[in-house]
Backbone as a chain_set.jsonl record, in Angstrom:
{"seq": "MAKRNHKKREEDKLKQIVKTSDIIRQKHKMIKLGRDKTEQAMKEVFKPVVTPLEKLVTTSNQMKREIKDEPTDIIPKEEIDQTYATAISENDYDEDGHTFNNGELKKTINQFESDDIPFESSLLKQHEMPYGTMMNIINHELEQIQQTISSIRNDVDVQRKNVSTMRNNFDVQKKNIASIRHDIDIQKKNILITRHNIDVPVTIEQLIHEYQQQQQH", "coords": {"N": [[0.204, 70.809, 0.656], [2.112, 68.806, 0.296], [1.179, 66.942, 2.121], [-1.222, 66.204, 0.897], [-0.304, 64.934, -1.411], [1.056, 62.751, -0.275], [-1.122, 61.497, 0.92], [-2.632, 60.806, -1.31], [-0.901, 59.007, -2.585], [-0.898, 57.039, -0.657], [-3.569, 56.195, -0.737], [-3.611, 55.151, -3.333], [-1.872, 52.993, -3.022], [-3.335, 51.443, -1.212], [-5.543, 50.811, -2.819], [-4.214, 49.223, -4.687], [-3.488, 47.075, -3.09], [-6.03, 45.999, -2.476], [-6.841, 45.275, -5.061], [-4.898, 43.351, -5.659], [-5.53, 41.421, -3.739], [-8.029, 40.579, -4.7], [-7.204, 39.347, -7.064], [-5.77, 37.187, -6.026], [-7.851, 35.721, -4.792], [-9.355, 35.032, -7.068], [-7.519, 33.402, -8.45], [-7.267, 31.277, -6.635], [-9.896, 30.27, -6.722], [-10.023, 29.407, -9.402], [-8.119, 27.349, -9.371], [-9.3, 25.52, -7.574], [-11.68, 24.932, -8.982], [-10.617, 23.715, -11.256], [-9.56, 21.377, -10.134], [-11.94, 20.057, -9.303], [-13.117, 19.594, -11.808], [-11.295, 17.802, -12.884], [-11.607, 15.514, -11.215], [-14.273, 14.864, -11.879], [-13.934, 14.222, -14.572], [-12.352, 11.885, -14.369], [-14.219, 10.15, -13.195], [-16.044, 9.906, -15.322], [-14.425, 8.606, -17.16], [-13.958, 6.041, -16.045], [-16.514, 5.086, -15.899], [-17.65, 3.31, -17.958], [-16.56, 0.886, -17.113], [-17.238, 0.496, -14.428], [-20.067, 0.476, -14.4], [-20.991, -1.967, -15.868], [-19.866, -3.868, -14.095], [-21.221, -3.365, -11.684], [-23.747, -4.115, -12.556], [-23.395, -6.878, -12.975], [-22.86, -7.697, -10.335], [-25.313, -7.085, -9.097], [-27.052, -8.82, -10.516], [-25.949, -11.296, -9.783], [-26.357, -11.314, -6.976], [-29.154, -11.312, -6.938], [-29.726, -13.803, -8.117], [-28.625, -15.482, -6.182], [-30.346, -15.012, -4.025], [-32.766, -15.988, -5.105], [-32.14, -18.688, -5.51], [-31.688, -19.451, -2.888], [-34.219, -19.11, -1.795], [-35.63, -21.039, -3.1], [-37.939, -23.716, -3.002], [-37.395, -26.863, -1.414], [-37.81, -30.243, -2.126], [-38.642, -32.561, 0.227], [-38.34, -35.866, 1.102], [-40.264, -37.948, 3.096], [-38.996, -39.894, 5.878], [-40.238, -42.349, 6.41], [-41.319, -43.04, 3.923], [-38.998, -43.412, 2.415], [-37.86, -45.612, 3.748], [-39.846, -47.537, 3.241], [-39.75, -47.74, 0.437], [-37.154, -48.686, 0.113], [-37.328, -51.173, 1.421], [-39.183, -52.468, -0.223], [-37.724, -52.645, -2.617], [-35.7, -54.392, -1.844], [-37.098, -56.73, -1.354], [-38.139, -57.347, -3.876], [-35.941, -57.634, -5.532], [-32.902, -59.109, -5.278], [-29.515, -58.17, -4.548], [-25.941, -57.781, -4.834], [-23.031, -56.354, -3.181], [-21.592, -55.143, -5.21], [-23.334, -54.1, -6.983], [-24.586, -55.977, -8.607], [-27.314, -57.878, -9.823], [-29.493, -60.618, -9.078], [-31.488, -62.443, -10.893], [-33.58, -65.07, -11.404], [-31.408, -66.72, -11.123], [-29.489, -65.609, -12.829], [-26.719, -63.501, -13.445], [-26.609, -60.093, -13.515], [-25.591, -56.802, -14.472], [-26.433, -53.814, -12.946], [-27.472, -50.709, -14.254], [-27.292, -47.333, -13.672], [-29.786, -45.091, -14.504], [-30.993, -41.968, -15.534], [-33.788, -39.889, -15.72], [-34.642, -36.992, -17.733], [-35.735, -35.114, -16.062], [-34.574, -35.726, -13.667], [-31.969, -34.873, -13.591], [-29.375, -33.437, -11.791], [-28.319, -30.864, -12.324], [-30.289, -29.439, -13.528], [-32.248, -27.435, -12.326], [-35.326, -26.239, -10.812], [-35.304, -23.498, -10.843], [-33.72, -22.749, -13.061], [-35.307, -23.861, -15.063], [-37.517, -22.273, -14.805], [-36.64, -19.755, -15.625], [-35.866, -20.484, -18.108], [-33.161, -20.809, -18.831], [-30.385, -22.518, -19.192], [-27.595, -23.714, -17.196], [-25.135, -23.653, -18.57], [-25.673, -21.813, -20.639], [-26.139, -19.509, -19.143], [-23.574, -19.112, -18.018], [-22.143, -18.633, -20.355], [-23.207, -16.173, -21.118], [-22.361, -14.57, -18.976], [-19.565, -14.814, -19.261], [-19.303, -13.611, -21.75], [-20.037, -10.986, -21.161], [-17.974, -10.359, -19.408], [-15.803, -10.447, -21.161], [-16.434, -8.269, -22.773], [-16.135, -6.253, -20.899], [-13.38, -6.433, -20.405], [-12.42, -5.707, -22.926], [-13.343, -3.096, -22.989], [-11.872, -1.981, -20.89], [-9.316, -2.214, -21.968], [-9.56, -0.488, -24.119], [-9.809, 2.032, -22.964], [-7.458, 2.566, -21.721], [-5.545, 4.238, -22.877], [-6.887, 6.671, -22.716], [-6.96, 6.968, -19.957], [-4.229, 7.25, -19.431], [-3.801, 9.69, -20.686], [-5.404, 11.32, -19.082], [-4.013, 11.079, -16.698], [-1.652, 12.397, -17.378], [-2.703, 14.928, -17.771], [-3.569, 15.495, -15.181], [-1.097, 15.515, -13.895], [0.049, 17.715, -15.162], [-1.696, 19.716, -14.282], [-1.158, 19.636, -11.577], [1.465, 20.562, -11.568], [0.993, 23.14, -12.53], [-0.524, 24.029, -10.413], [1.379, 24.072, -8.367], [3.015, 26.081, -9.375], [1.22, 28.213, -9.251], [0.941, 28.378, -6.493], [3.497, 29.29, -5.786], [3.413, 31.752, -7.079], [1.356, 32.982, -5.658], [2.549, 33.095, -3.138], [4.611, 34.858, -3.735], [3.12, 37.132, -4.388], [1.92, 37.646, -1.933], [4.192, 38.28, -0.478], [4.909, 40.64, -1.761], [2.711, 42.168, -1.028], [3.1, 42.366, 1.725], [5.415, 43.911, 1.736], [4.375, 46.247, 0.591], [2.571, 46.95, 2.586], [4.357, 47.576, 4.669], [5.612, 49.758, 3.496], [3.463, 51.511, 3.399], [3.011, 51.899, 6.124], [5.409, 53.14, 6.772], [5.096, 55.428, 5.229], [2.875, 56.601, 6.453], [4.018, 57.107, 8.931], [5.951, 58.961, 8.21], [4.313, 61.024, 7.416], [3.093, 61.744, 9.774], [5.306, 62.443, 11.351], [7.317, 65.179, 11.096], [9.846, 65.845, 8.659], [13.094, 67.003, 8.61], [15.202, 69.218, 6.676], [17.888, 68.629, 7.009], [17.783, 65.921, 7.737], [16.771, 64.764, 5.369], [18.915, 65.351, 3.638], [20.902, 63.839, 4.841], [19.849, 61.195, 4.572], [19.866, 61.045, 1.782], [22.6, 61.181, 1.225], [23.419, 58.78, 2.411], [22.11, 56.923, 0.743], [23.478, 57.43, -1.636], [25.994, 56.521, -0.966], [25.556, 53.778, -0.72]], "CA": [[0.342, 70.167, -0.658], [2.867, 67.563, 0.472], [0.311, 65.979, 2.785], [-2.183, 65.695, -0.084], [0.391, 63.97, -2.27], [1.261, 61.532, 0.512], [-2.417, 60.844, 1.105], [-3.019, 60.21, -2.594], [-0.072, 57.815, -2.796], [-1.362, 56.015, 0.283], [-4.817, 55.65, -1.279], [-3.259, 54.321, -4.492], [-1.311, 51.73, -2.535], [-4.433, 50.656, -0.658], [-6.288, 50.265, -3.956], [-3.403, 48.151, -5.262], [-3.603, 45.911, -2.192], [-7.359, 45.41, -2.693], [-6.823, 44.637, -6.379], [-4.075, 42.137, -5.554], [-6.302, 40.434, -2.976], [-9.031, 40.014, -5.615], [-6.498, 38.436, -7.978], [-5.468, 35.954, -5.273], [-9.097, 34.952, -4.643], [-9.707, 34.474, -8.371], [-6.599, 32.295, -8.735], [-7.647, 30.149, -5.769], [-11.141, 29.718, -7.247], [-9.701, 28.69, -10.635], [-7.422, 26.102, -9.012], [-10.288, 24.609, -6.991], [-12.576, 24.503, -10.054], [-9.875, 22.766, -12.097], [-9.471, 20.085, -9.425], [-13.253, 19.414, -9.376], [-13.318, 19.112, -13.177], [-10.451, 16.612, -13.079], [-12.259, 14.384, -10.555], [-15.442, 14.498, -12.669], [-13.448, 13.564, -15.788], [-11.931, 10.529, -14.016], [-15.43, 9.347, -13.016], [-16.589, 9.616, -16.64], [-13.544, 7.649, -17.846], [-14.126, 4.7, -15.48], [-17.924, 4.713, -15.879], [-17.923, 2.092, -18.745], [-16.103, -0.316, -16.402], [-17.952, 0.349, -13.159], [-21.482, 0.165, -14.626], [-21.215, -3.408, -16.081], [-19.536, -4.63, -12.893], [-22.348, -3.225, -10.765], [-24.838, -4.917, -13.1], [-23.09, -8.283, -12.686], [-23.031, -7.926, -8.895], [-26.75, -7.088, -8.814], [-27.612, -10.067, -11.053], [-25.468, -12.407, -8.963], [-27.061, -11.28, -5.69], [-30.543, -11.706, -7.166], [-29.749, -15.248, -8.335], [-28.382, -16.132, -4.9], [-31.571, -14.944, -3.235], [-33.761, -16.882, -5.686], [-31.733, -20.066, -5.231], [-31.88, -19.678, -1.46], [-35.653, -19.174, -1.515], [-36.258, -22.109, -3.874], [-38.389, -24.793, -2.116], [-36.726, -28.154, -1.559], [-38.7, -31.38, -1.897], [-38.102, -33.457, 1.246], [-39.061, -37.144, 1.144], [-40.335, -38.446, 4.48], [-38.16, -41.055, 6.172], [-41.038, -43.562, 6.292], [-41.432, -43.386, 2.502], [-37.696, -43.94, 1.979], [-37.714, -46.964, 4.297], [-40.764, -48.431, 2.545], [-39.212, -47.963, -0.913], [-35.964, -49.533, 0.245], [-37.757, -52.533, 1.755], [-39.8, -53.047, -1.421], [-36.665, -52.98, -3.568], [-34.986, -55.568, -1.338], [-37.934, -57.921, -1.512], [-38.35, -57.649, -5.285], [-34.718, -57.872, -6.303], [-31.708, -59.258, -4.469], [-28.317, -57.665, -5.214], [-24.747, -57.849, -4.007], [-22.417, -55.052, -2.895], [-21.02, -54.56, -6.43], [-24.378, -53.611, -7.868], [-25.074, -57.05, -9.471], [-28.618, -58.43, -9.436], [-29.674, -62.048, -9.341], [-32.846, -62.755, -11.308], [-33.645, -66.422, -11.964], [-30.093, -67.332, -11.128], [-28.594, -64.961, -13.779], [-25.994, -62.348, -12.908], [-26.72, -58.941, -14.4], [-25.044, -55.543, -13.954], [-27.426, -52.74, -12.987], [-26.973, -49.438, -14.791], [-28.082, -46.198, -13.204], [-30.318, -44.271, -15.572], [-31.709, -40.8, -15.042], [-34.643, -39.159, -16.636], [-34.211, -35.598, -17.9], [-36.186, -34.332, -14.911], [-33.805, -36.095, -12.486], [-30.6, -34.384, -13.695], [-29.197, -32.475, -10.689], [-27.973, -29.508, -12.754], [-31.44, -28.789, -14.137], [-33.109, -27.079, -11.211], [-36.568, -25.563, -11.178], [-34.996, -22.089, -11.099], [-33.28, -22.618, -14.447], [-36.457, -24.121, -15.92], [-38.405, -21.123, -14.734], [-36.079, -18.691, -16.456], [-35.508, -21.068, -19.4], [-31.756, -20.497, -19.071], [-29.508, -23.55, -18.623], [-26.386, -23.236, -16.525], [-24.115, -23.334, -19.579], [-26.039, -20.564, -21.318], [-25.913, -18.412, -18.201], [-22.137, -18.881, -17.923], [-21.707, -18.012, -21.613], [-23.58, -14.753, -21.072], [-21.466, -13.9, -18.024], [-18.232, -14.736, -19.875], [-19.357, -12.615, -22.826], [-20.017, -9.654, -20.538], [-16.627, -10.139, -18.884], [-14.942, -10.119, -22.304], [-16.722, -6.885, -23.157], [-15.519, -5.376, -19.897], [-11.939, -6.429, -20.651], [-12.183, -4.892, -24.12], [-13.551, -1.692, -22.622], [-10.713, -1.567, -20.099], [-8.178, -2.059, -22.876], [-9.761, 0.661, -25.007], [-9.727, 3.319, -22.249], [-6.159, 2.746, -21.067], [-4.904, 5.439, -23.425], [-7.564, 7.836, -22.136], [-6.509, 7.094, -18.571], [-2.877, 7.814, -19.46], [-3.926, 11.116, -21.008], [-5.922, 11.985, -17.891], [-2.927, 11.16, -15.717], [-0.755, 13.474, -17.798], [-3.386, 16.195, -17.497], [-3.521, 15.718, -13.732], [0.272, 15.903, -13.56], [0.234, 19.094, -15.617], [-2.449, 20.601, -13.392], [-0.424, 19.726, -10.306], [2.593, 21.475, -11.781], [0.44, 24.497, -12.579], [-0.942, 24.373, -9.051], [2.591, 24.445, -7.628], [3.434, 27.402, -9.866], [0.289, 29.193, -8.692], [1.298, 28.554, -5.084], [4.667, 30.162, -5.728], [2.985, 33.104, -7.448], [0.598, 33.538, -4.531], [3.521, 33.433, -2.092], [5.307, 36.073, -4.167], [2.183, 38.252, -4.263], [1.79, 37.948, -0.501], [5.418, 38.969, -0.078], [4.801, 42.019, -2.257], [1.716, 42.867, -0.203], [3.748, 42.697, 2.998], [6.31, 45.054, 1.491], [3.55, 47.438, 0.412], [2.061, 47.343, 3.906], [5.44, 48.249, 5.382], [5.797, 51.082, 2.884], [2.359, 52.371, 3.835], [3.281, 52.276, 7.516], [6.492, 54.139, 6.757], [4.537, 56.677, 4.696], [2.066, 57.207, 7.514], [4.93, 57.627, 9.948], [6.576, 60.181, 7.681], [3.315, 62.091, 7.407], [2.881, 62.198, 11.155], [6.548, 62.998, 11.901], [7.95, 66.069, 10.113], [11.23, 65.538, 8.294], [13.864, 68.231, 8.396], [16.068, 69.22, 5.492], [19.126, 67.936, 7.364], [17.533, 64.477, 7.677], [16.68, 64.382, 3.964], [20.267, 65.365, 3.071], [21.621, 62.7, 5.418], [19.359, 59.978, 3.917], [20.326, 61.066, 0.395], [24.016, 60.821, 1.236], [23.523, 57.343, 2.689], [21.723, 56.199, -0.468], [24.562, 57.566, -2.609], [27.101, 55.658, -0.549], [25.197, 52.391, -1.017]], "C": [[1.047, 68.824, -0.541], [2.003, 66.503, 1.138], [-0.701, 65.396, 1.816], [-1.542, 64.652, -0.993], [0.632, 62.656, -1.537], [-0.052, 60.766, 0.685], [-2.871, 60.156, -0.177], [-2.215, 58.94, -2.869], [-0.525, 56.678, -1.875], [-2.654, 55.375, -0.218], [-4.544, 54.754, -2.48], [-2.704, 52.969, -4.052], [-2.391, 50.837, -1.938], [-5.286, 50.038, -1.762], [-5.539, 49.102, -4.598], [-3.477, 46.886, -4.408], [-4.95, 45.214, -2.387], [-7.415, 44.674, -4.022], [-6.032, 43.336, -6.346], [-4.803, 41.041, -4.794], [-7.372, 39.785, -3.845], [-8.392, 39.024, -6.582], [-6.189, 37.114, -7.286], [-6.721, 35.097, -5.125], [-9.511, 34.313, -5.961], [-8.817, 33.289, -8.731], [-6.964, 31.061, -7.91], [-8.927, 29.481, -6.272], [-10.89, 28.917, -8.513], [-9.027, 27.36, -10.333], [-8.41, 25.082, -8.455], [-11.234, 24.079, -8.057], [-11.895, 23.496, -10.966], [-9.761, 21.401, -11.45], [-10.804, 19.345, -9.489], [-13.511, 18.854, -10.768], [-12.492, 17.863, -13.447], [-11.084, 15.383, -12.442], [-13.486, 13.927, -11.341], [-15.035, 13.774, -13.943], [-13.012, 12.134, -15.507], [-13.144, 9.624, -13.808], [-16.032, 8.972, -14.363], [-15.75, 8.581, -17.37], [-13.811, 6.231, -17.356], [-15.579, 4.247, -15.45], [-18.22, 3.484, -16.728], [-17.484, 0.812, -18.062], [-16.952, -0.557, -15.162], [-19.399, -0.084, -13.381], [-21.735, -1.312, -14.918], [-20.9, -4.248, -14.856], [-20.666, -4.54, -11.867], [-23.542, -4.05, -11.235], [-24.628, -6.395, -12.805], [-23.303, -8.603, -11.207], [-24.508, -7.985, -8.526], [-27.405, -8.378, -9.288], [-27.215, -11.258, -10.2], [-26.19, -12.46, -7.621], [-28.516, -11.716, -5.838], [-30.666, -13.213, -7.357], [-29.519, -16.001, -7.031], [-29.641, -16.125, -4.038], [-32.633, -15.902, -3.764], [-33.422, -18.338, -5.41], [-31.968, -20.399, -3.759], [-33.35, -19.858, -1.121], [-36.352, -20.313, -2.237], [-36.685, -23.244, -2.939], [-37.688, -26.105, -2.433], [-37.717, -29.267, -1.223], [-38.031, -32.347, -0.931], [-38.974, -34.711, 1.301], [-39.091, -37.628, 2.587], [-39.517, -39.716, 4.66], [-38.948, -42.353, 6.021], [-41.16, -44.008, 4.845], [-40.131, -43.963, 1.969], [-37.519, -45.37, 2.472], [-38.601, -47.953, 3.564], [-40.261, -48.755, 1.144], [-38.014, -48.888, -0.874], [-36.352, -50.98, 0.533], [-38.39, -53.223, 0.558], [-38.749, -53.468, -2.431], [-35.907, -54.216, -3.136], [-35.793, -56.832, -1.593], [-38.104, -58.315, -2.966], [-37.079, -58.061, -6.002], [-33.542, -57.943, -5.349], [-30.505, -58.747, -5.241], [-27.158, -57.82, -4.261], [-24.152, -56.469, -3.851], [-21.859, -54.38, -4.136], [-22.074, -54.07, -7.389], [-24.881, -54.666, -8.831], [-26.402, -57.56, -8.936], [-28.691, -59.892, -9.818], [-31.146, -62.284, -9.636], [-32.843, -64.115, -11.996], [-32.267, -67.039, -12.096], [-29.114, -66.707, -12.087], [-27.992, -63.716, -13.133], [-26.063, -61.21, -13.912], [-26.162, -57.706, -13.692], [-26.101, -54.456, -14.067], [-26.767, -51.446, -13.441], [-27.897, -48.33, -14.305], [-28.503, -45.345, -14.386], [-31.131, -43.14, -14.96], [-32.615, -40.27, -16.134], [-34.163, -37.705, -16.714], [-34.614, -34.742, -16.708], [-35.37, -34.601, -13.664], [-32.377, -35.571, -12.515], [-30.382, -33.304, -12.638], [-28.984, -31.055, -11.162], [-29.18, -28.748, -13.283], [-32.461, -28.481, -13.053], [-34.364, -26.377, -11.705], [-36.337, -24.094, -11.47], [-34.594, -21.877, -12.545], [-34.421, -22.892, -15.407], [-37.376, -22.912, -15.958], [-37.921, -20.001, -15.636], [-35.69, -19.184, -17.843], [-34.084, -20.714, -19.782], [-30.9, -21.571, -18.414], [-28.251, -22.929, -18.031], [-25.319, -22.826, -17.533], [-24.399, -22.033, -20.3], [-25.789, -19.363, -20.422], [-24.426, -18.082, -18.091], [-21.597, -18.239, -19.194], [-22.027, -16.522, -21.625], [-22.649, -13.985, -20.143], [-20.073, -13.746, -18.612], [-18.2, -13.698, -20.986], [-19.311, -11.198, -22.259], [-18.639, -9.341, -19.966], [-15.655, -9.791, -20.009], [-15.175, -8.686, -22.765], [-16.099, -5.897, -22.18], [-14.018, -5.287, -20.117], [-11.596, -5.595, -21.883], [-12.35, -3.408, -23.814], [-12.374, -1.152, -21.826], [-9.516, -1.322, -21.0], [-8.309, -0.806, -23.727], [-9.604, 2.0, -24.297], [-8.381, 3.514, -21.56], [-5.455, 4.003, -21.577], [-5.544, 6.701, -22.854], [-7.13, 8.064, -20.692], [-5.112, 7.7, -18.513], [-2.92, 9.312, -19.754], [-4.427, 11.889, -19.79], [-4.845, 12.117, -16.817], [-1.96, 12.285, -16.077], [-1.388, 14.838, -17.517], [-3.362, 16.531, -16.006], [-2.13, 16.165, -13.302], [0.542, 17.35, -13.97], [-0.489, 20.078, -14.697], [-1.763, 20.739, -12.039], [0.766, 20.668, -10.433], [2.119, 22.924, -11.825], [0.011, 24.969, -11.193], [0.257, 24.798, -8.211], [3.089, 25.828, -8.054], [2.533, 28.49, -9.29], [0.575, 29.443, -7.212], [2.481, 29.504, -4.938], [4.29, 31.6, -6.071], [2.22, 33.771, -6.306], [1.533, 33.943, -3.397], [4.271, 34.714, -2.443], [4.412, 37.302, -4.025], [2.01, 38.648, -2.798], [3.02, 38.678, 0.02], [5.385, 40.431, -0.526], [3.803, 42.825, -1.426], [2.318, 43.275, 1.14], [4.682, 43.896, 2.843], [5.51, 46.341, 1.344], [2.953, 47.906, 1.74], [3.117, 48.088, 4.709], [5.671, 49.647, 4.826], [4.695, 52.044, 3.308], [2.564, 52.827, 5.275], [4.378, 53.333, 7.599], [5.966, 55.483, 6.275], [3.686, 57.386, 5.748], [2.949, 57.804, 8.602], [5.575, 58.925, 9.484], [5.599, 61.343, 7.649], [3.126, 62.661, 8.809], [4.11, 62.875, 11.741], [7.19, 63.894, 10.837], [9.417, 65.687, 9.883], [11.943, 66.855, 7.99], [14.719, 68.096, 7.15], [17.354, 68.477, 5.785], [18.94, 66.414, 7.299], [17.441, 63.988, 6.232], [18.048, 64.338, 3.314], [21.051, 64.162, 3.576], [21.171, 61.376, 4.761], [19.834, 59.911, 2.471], [21.795, 60.666, 0.311], [24.208, 59.328, 1.518], [23.142, 56.513, 1.458], [22.807, 56.275, -1.531], [25.728, 56.667, -2.25], [26.814, 54.188, -0.858], [25.104, 52.171, -2.515]], "O": [[0.66, 67.841, -1.172], [2.066, 65.325, 0.789], [-1.013, 64.208, 1.898], [-2.145, 63.626, -1.307], [0.439, 61.578, -2.099], [-0.081, 59.538, 0.604], [-3.427, 59.059, -0.137], [-2.758, 57.932, -3.321], [-0.532, 55.51, -2.266], [-2.82, 54.158, -0.135], [-5.178, 53.709, -2.63], [-3.025, 51.934, -4.635], [-2.373, 49.621, -2.129], [-5.704, 48.884, -1.66], [-6.149, 48.113, -5.005], [-3.521, 45.772, -4.93], [-5.012, 43.987, -2.455], [-7.969, 43.578, -4.107], [-6.445, 42.337, -6.935], [-4.711, 39.866, -5.152], [-7.603, 38.58, -3.747], [-8.974, 37.983, -6.884], [-6.329, 36.047, -7.883], [-6.665, 33.881, -5.311], [-9.971, 33.171, -5.975], [-9.298, 32.286, -9.257], [-6.97, 29.941, -8.422], [-9.031, 28.254, -6.251], [-11.48, 27.852, -8.69], [-9.33, 26.352, -10.972], [-8.363, 23.909, -8.824], [-11.565, 22.894, -8.045], [-12.52, 22.53, -11.403], [-9.854, 20.379, -12.13], [-10.819, 18.133, -9.706], [-14.062, 17.761, -10.904], [-12.938, 16.965, -14.16], [-11.102, 14.316, -13.054], [-13.722, 12.725, -11.462], [-15.7, 12.825, -14.359], [-13.272, 11.247, -16.32], [-13.114, 8.457, -14.199], [-16.486, 7.841, -14.539], [-16.287, 7.764, -18.117], [-13.883, 5.307, -18.167], [-15.858, 3.129, -15.017], [-18.994, 2.642, -16.274], [-17.988, -0.26, -18.398], [-17.34, -1.691, -14.881], [-19.912, -0.919, -12.637], [-22.615, -1.895, -14.285], [-21.586, -5.237, -14.593], [-21.022, -5.544, -11.25], [-24.267, -4.619, -10.419], [-25.569, -7.092, -12.427], [-23.856, -9.648, -10.865], [-24.917, -8.835, -7.735], [-28.213, -8.969, -8.571], [-28.037, -12.131, -9.921], [-26.591, -13.535, -7.177], [-29.053, -12.405, -4.971], [-31.588, -13.836, -6.832], [-30.14, -17.038, -6.793], [-29.962, -17.125, -3.396], [-33.324, -16.556, -2.984], [-34.309, -19.137, -5.109], [-32.397, -21.505, -3.428], [-33.695, -20.665, -0.258], [-37.542, -20.541, -2.018], [-35.865, -23.704, -2.145], [-37.424, -26.411, -3.596], [-38.374, -29.24, -0.183], [-36.97, -32.893, -1.234], [-40.183, -34.633, 1.517], [-38.047, -37.708, 3.233], [-39.361, -40.51, 3.732], [-38.402, -43.354, 5.557], [-41.111, -45.204, 4.555], [-40.147, -44.895, 1.165], [-37.083, -46.242, 1.72], [-38.182, -49.077, 3.287], [-40.332, -49.904, 0.706], [-37.87, -49.769, -1.722], [-35.777, -51.906, -0.04], [-38.173, -54.414, 0.336], [-38.865, -54.532, -3.04], [-35.507, -55.017, -3.981], [-35.254, -57.864, -1.993], [-38.206, -59.504, -3.269], [-37.147, -58.781, -6.998], [-33.215, -56.96, -4.685], [-30.465, -58.872, -6.465], [-27.338, -57.969, -3.053], [-24.721, -55.498, -4.348], [-21.664, -53.165, -4.134], [-21.75, -53.663, -8.504], [-25.552, -54.315, -9.801], [-26.587, -57.662, -7.723], [-28.036, -60.343, -10.758], [-31.964, -62.32, -8.717], [-32.198, -64.302, -13.028], [-31.984, -67.777, -13.039], [-27.988, -67.194, -12.188], [-28.651, -62.988, -12.389], [-25.615, -61.361, -15.049], [-26.25, -57.583, -12.47], [-26.613, -54.199, -15.157], [-25.641, -51.137, -13.051], [-29.112, -48.378, -14.498], [-27.664, -44.924, -15.182], [-31.864, -43.337, -13.991], [-32.249, -40.215, -17.307], [-33.385, -37.248, -15.876], [-33.937, -33.77, -16.374], [-35.433, -33.833, -12.704], [-31.63, -35.794, -11.563], [-31.143, -32.337, -12.597], [-29.414, -30.116, -10.491], [-29.107, -27.533, -13.47], [-33.439, -29.212, -12.896], [-34.452, -25.973, -12.865], [-37.075, -23.493, -12.251], [-35.064, -20.941, -13.192], [-34.519, -22.247, -16.451], [-37.939, -22.57, -16.999], [-38.717, -19.372, -16.332], [-35.234, -18.397, -18.672], [-33.82, -20.356, -20.93], [-30.706, -21.541, -17.199], [-27.896, -21.787, -18.323], [-24.676, -21.788, -17.38], [-23.491, -21.24, -20.548], [-25.293, -18.33, -20.872], [-24.051, -16.909, -18.073], [-20.7, -17.398, -19.132], [-21.224, -15.708, -22.083], [-22.199, -12.887, -20.471], [-19.457, -12.686, -18.488], [-17.208, -12.99, -21.157], [-18.637, -10.322, -22.801], [-18.183, -8.199, -20.026], [-14.782, -8.94, -19.836], [-14.231, -7.974, -23.107], [-15.6, -4.844, -22.575], [-13.438, -4.205, -20.03], [-10.604, -4.865, -21.888], [-11.598, -2.571, -24.312], [-11.926, -0.026, -22.041], [-8.786, -0.346, -20.825], [-7.318, -0.14, -24.026], [-9.3, 3.005, -24.94], [-8.178, 4.522, -20.883], [-4.845, 4.74, -20.803], [-4.856, 7.674, -22.545], [-6.955, 9.202, -20.256], [-4.829, 8.55, -17.668], [-2.182, 10.099, -19.159], [-3.939, 12.981, -19.498], [-4.768, 13.126, -16.117], [-1.505, 13.03, -15.209], [-0.715, 15.775, -17.087], [-3.163, 17.681, -15.615], [-1.979, 17.06, -12.47], [1.174, 18.11, -13.237], [0.041, 21.141, -14.373], [-1.778, 21.807, -11.427], [1.044, 21.465, -9.538], [2.741, 23.816, -11.247], [0.16, 26.14, -10.842], [0.178, 25.755, -7.441], [3.521, 26.634, -7.23], [3.007, 29.553, -8.889], [0.466, 30.572, -6.733], [2.48, 30.398, -4.092], [4.773, 32.546, -5.449], [2.405, 34.954, -6.02], [1.35, 34.986, -2.769], [4.537, 35.549, -1.579], [4.861, 38.369, -3.606], [1.96, 39.832, -2.465], [2.914, 39.579, 0.853], [5.773, 41.335, 0.214], [4.017, 44.006, -1.152], [2.081, 44.379, 1.631], [4.734, 44.776, 3.702], [5.884, 47.386, 1.878], [2.842, 49.106, 1.99], [2.827, 49.099, 5.349], [5.896, 50.598, 5.574], [4.94, 53.227, 3.546], [2.324, 53.987, 5.61], [4.295, 54.283, 8.377], [6.319, 56.534, 6.81], [3.763, 58.603, 5.913], [2.659, 58.878, 9.129], [5.729, 59.868, 10.26], [5.986, 62.498, 7.827], [3.016, 63.871, 9.007], [3.976, 63.793, 12.551], [7.569, 63.402, 9.775], [10.119, 65.264, 10.802], [11.46, 67.691, 7.227], [14.93, 66.996, 6.638], [17.87, 67.769, 4.921], [19.839, 65.699, 6.855], [17.968, 62.926, 5.9], [18.342, 63.429, 2.537], [21.786, 63.535, 2.813], [22.007, 60.535, 4.432], [20.17, 58.832, 1.983], [22.186, 59.903, -0.572], [25.074, 58.69, 0.919], [23.789, 55.506, 1.169], [23.039, 55.304, -2.25], [26.381, 56.11, -3.133], [27.722, 53.439, -1.217], [24.812, 51.061, -2.96]]}, "num_chains": 1, "name": "protein.A"}
């Protein structure tokens, strides 16, 4: 009868150990899932900032490639020399840009046609977007990004507080797991002692001696 009772208690303790192990695995899974959810939440918070920046970088790289691939009109050296010689023969001038026509001194003024303006490249004509308009669009997008950053600062602070709270909870869970493991170790020792007591008969004198020692303590 005594052996059956010891065996039943041993089985109960083993069941308790298995149950405790399941609790530890569930706690670990919950902690890991909470960490993944926090990282996903941070990505969603910064998405309004990252997406416009990536768009600007893509647009800038595309414009650089188009400008690089734009053909350049190269005037042959012979044509330049011929034009220069013709200008010299038709009109004498001094180093200050003054011309002498019929003995009169006149100041030459450089004039450009609209097609000769350096800032108006064929790329901008193709897209019908002047440089100033393009810069206004970029500045407008940058202002929107700054407004978005300002509007989500409070959300970021809240997320930081949530992360801090989760870290504190994680530390508490670690302590709880350590305590549970300590309890499991104690239960294992008790089971070993119980098995030893089952295998080794205990005399009445030993029980009386142990009882007296417990009373003294």
